[in-house]
mmCIF file of C-alpha atoms in Angstrom:
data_model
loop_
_atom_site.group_PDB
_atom_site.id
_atom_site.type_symbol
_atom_site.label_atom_id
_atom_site.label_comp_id
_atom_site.label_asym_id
_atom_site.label_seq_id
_atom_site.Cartn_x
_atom_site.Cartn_y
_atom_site.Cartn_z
ATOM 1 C CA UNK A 1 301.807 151.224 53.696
ATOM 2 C CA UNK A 2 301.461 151.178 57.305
ATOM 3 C CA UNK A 3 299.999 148.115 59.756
ATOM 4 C CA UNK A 4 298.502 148.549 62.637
ATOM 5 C CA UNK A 5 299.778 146.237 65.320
ATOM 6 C CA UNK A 6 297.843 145.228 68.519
ATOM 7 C CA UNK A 7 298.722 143.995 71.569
ATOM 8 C CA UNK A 8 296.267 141.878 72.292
ATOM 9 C CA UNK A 9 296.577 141.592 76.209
ATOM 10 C CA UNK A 10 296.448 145.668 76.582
ATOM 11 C CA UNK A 11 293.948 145.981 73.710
ATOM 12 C CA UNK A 12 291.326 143.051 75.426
ATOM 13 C CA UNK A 13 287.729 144.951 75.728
ATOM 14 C CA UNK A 14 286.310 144.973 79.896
ATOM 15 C CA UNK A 15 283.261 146.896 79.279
ATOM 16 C CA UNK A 16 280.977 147.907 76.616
ATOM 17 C CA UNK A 17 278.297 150.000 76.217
ATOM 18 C CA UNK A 18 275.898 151.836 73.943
ATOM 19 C CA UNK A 19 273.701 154.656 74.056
ATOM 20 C CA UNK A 20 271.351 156.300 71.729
ATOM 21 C CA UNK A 21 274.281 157.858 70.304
ATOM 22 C CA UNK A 22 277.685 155.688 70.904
ATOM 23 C CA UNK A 23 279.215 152.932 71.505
ATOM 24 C CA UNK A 24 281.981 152.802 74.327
ATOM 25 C CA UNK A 25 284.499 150.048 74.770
ATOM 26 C CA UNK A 26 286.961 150.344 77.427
ATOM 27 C CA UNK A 27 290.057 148.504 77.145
ATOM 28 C CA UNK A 28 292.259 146.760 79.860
ATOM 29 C CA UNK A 29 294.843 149.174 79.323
ATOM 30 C CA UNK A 30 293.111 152.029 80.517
ATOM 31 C CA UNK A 31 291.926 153.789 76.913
ATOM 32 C CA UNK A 32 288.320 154.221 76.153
ATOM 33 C CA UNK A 33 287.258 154.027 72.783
ATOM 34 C CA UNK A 34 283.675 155.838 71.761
ATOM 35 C CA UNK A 35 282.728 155.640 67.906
ATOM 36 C CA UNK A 36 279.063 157.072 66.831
ATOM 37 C CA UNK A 37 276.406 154.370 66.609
ATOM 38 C CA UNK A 38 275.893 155.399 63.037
ATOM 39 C CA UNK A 39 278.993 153.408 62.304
ATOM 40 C CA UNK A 40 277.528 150.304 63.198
ATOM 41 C CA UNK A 41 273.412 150.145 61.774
ATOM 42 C CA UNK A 42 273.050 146.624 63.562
ATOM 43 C CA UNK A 43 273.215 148.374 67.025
ATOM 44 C CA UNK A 44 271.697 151.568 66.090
ATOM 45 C CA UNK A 45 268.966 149.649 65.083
ATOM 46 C CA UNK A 46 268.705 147.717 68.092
ATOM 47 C CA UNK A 47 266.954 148.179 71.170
ATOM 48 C CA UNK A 48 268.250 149.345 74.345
ATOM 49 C CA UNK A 49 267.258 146.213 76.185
ATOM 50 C CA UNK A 50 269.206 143.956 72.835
ATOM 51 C CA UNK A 51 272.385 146.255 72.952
ATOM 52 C CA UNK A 52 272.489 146.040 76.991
ATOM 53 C CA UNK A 53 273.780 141.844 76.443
ATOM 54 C CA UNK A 54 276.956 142.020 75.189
ATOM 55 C CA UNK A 55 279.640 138.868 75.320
ATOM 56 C CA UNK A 56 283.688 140.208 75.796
ATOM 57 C CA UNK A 57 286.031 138.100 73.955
ATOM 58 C CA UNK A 58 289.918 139.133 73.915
ATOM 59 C CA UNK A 59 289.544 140.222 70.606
ATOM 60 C CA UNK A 60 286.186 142.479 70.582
ATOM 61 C CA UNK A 61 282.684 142.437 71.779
ATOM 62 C CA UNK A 62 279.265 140.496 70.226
ATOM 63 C CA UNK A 63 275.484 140.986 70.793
ATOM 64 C CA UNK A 64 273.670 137.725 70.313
ATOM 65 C CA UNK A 65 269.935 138.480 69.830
ATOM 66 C CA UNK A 66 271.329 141.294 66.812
ATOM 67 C CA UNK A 67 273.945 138.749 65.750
ATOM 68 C CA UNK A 68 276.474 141.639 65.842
ATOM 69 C CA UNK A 69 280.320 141.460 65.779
ATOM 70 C CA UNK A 70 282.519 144.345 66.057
ATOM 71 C CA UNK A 71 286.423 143.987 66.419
ATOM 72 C CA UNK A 72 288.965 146.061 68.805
ATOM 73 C CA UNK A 73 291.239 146.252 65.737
ATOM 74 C CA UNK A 74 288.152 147.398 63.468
ATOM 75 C CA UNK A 75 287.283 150.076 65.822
ATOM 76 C CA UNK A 76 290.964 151.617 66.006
ATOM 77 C CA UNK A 77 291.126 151.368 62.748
ATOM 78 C CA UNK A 78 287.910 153.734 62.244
ATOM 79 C CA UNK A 79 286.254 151.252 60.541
ATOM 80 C CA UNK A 80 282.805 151.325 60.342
ATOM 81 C CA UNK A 81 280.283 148.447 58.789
ATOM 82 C CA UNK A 82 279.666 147.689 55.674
ATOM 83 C CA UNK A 83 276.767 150.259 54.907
ATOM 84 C CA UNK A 84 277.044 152.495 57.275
ATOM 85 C CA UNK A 85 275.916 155.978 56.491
ATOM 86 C CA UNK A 86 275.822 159.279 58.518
ATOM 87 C CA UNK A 87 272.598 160.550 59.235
ATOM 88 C CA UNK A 88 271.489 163.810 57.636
ATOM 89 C CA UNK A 89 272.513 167.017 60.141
ATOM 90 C CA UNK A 90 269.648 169.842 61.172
ATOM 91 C CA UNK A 91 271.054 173.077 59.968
#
């Protein structure tokens, strides 16, 4: 079994984001974290304007008209919500 430690200083979000397609989370330590917007339906689901208000907290980031939470440690982890299913691709 392994465990994934944090440091929570370097691992503290200072900017998130979301497109149409991903959600980007840059850390104070300089790495940028991008995981597909599939992973999380709340946002995906979301409008643009909704996803734009996001609150920082040392430990991850939340969007308070979706009621969304999502966790550094969750994220580098590759953890996606409860749910979450990856869309169908065009062949």
């Amino acid at each position: 079994m392994t465990t994934l430690q944090i440091e929570v200083e370097d691992a503290r979000p200072t900017e998130a984001s979301c497109d149409d397609s991903f959600l980007t989370v840059a850390l104070a330590d300089g790495r940028v974290l991008r995981a597909p917007l599939w992973w999380y339906p709340r946002l995906a689901q979301a409008s643009s304007a909704e996803r734009q208000t996001v609150e920082l907290s040392p430990m991850g980031m939340h969007w308070p008209q979706i009621d969304e939470d999502i966790s550094v440690a969750s994220m580098l982890r590759g953890q996606k919500a409860p749910g979450a299913v990856a869309p169908e691709r065009a062949l």
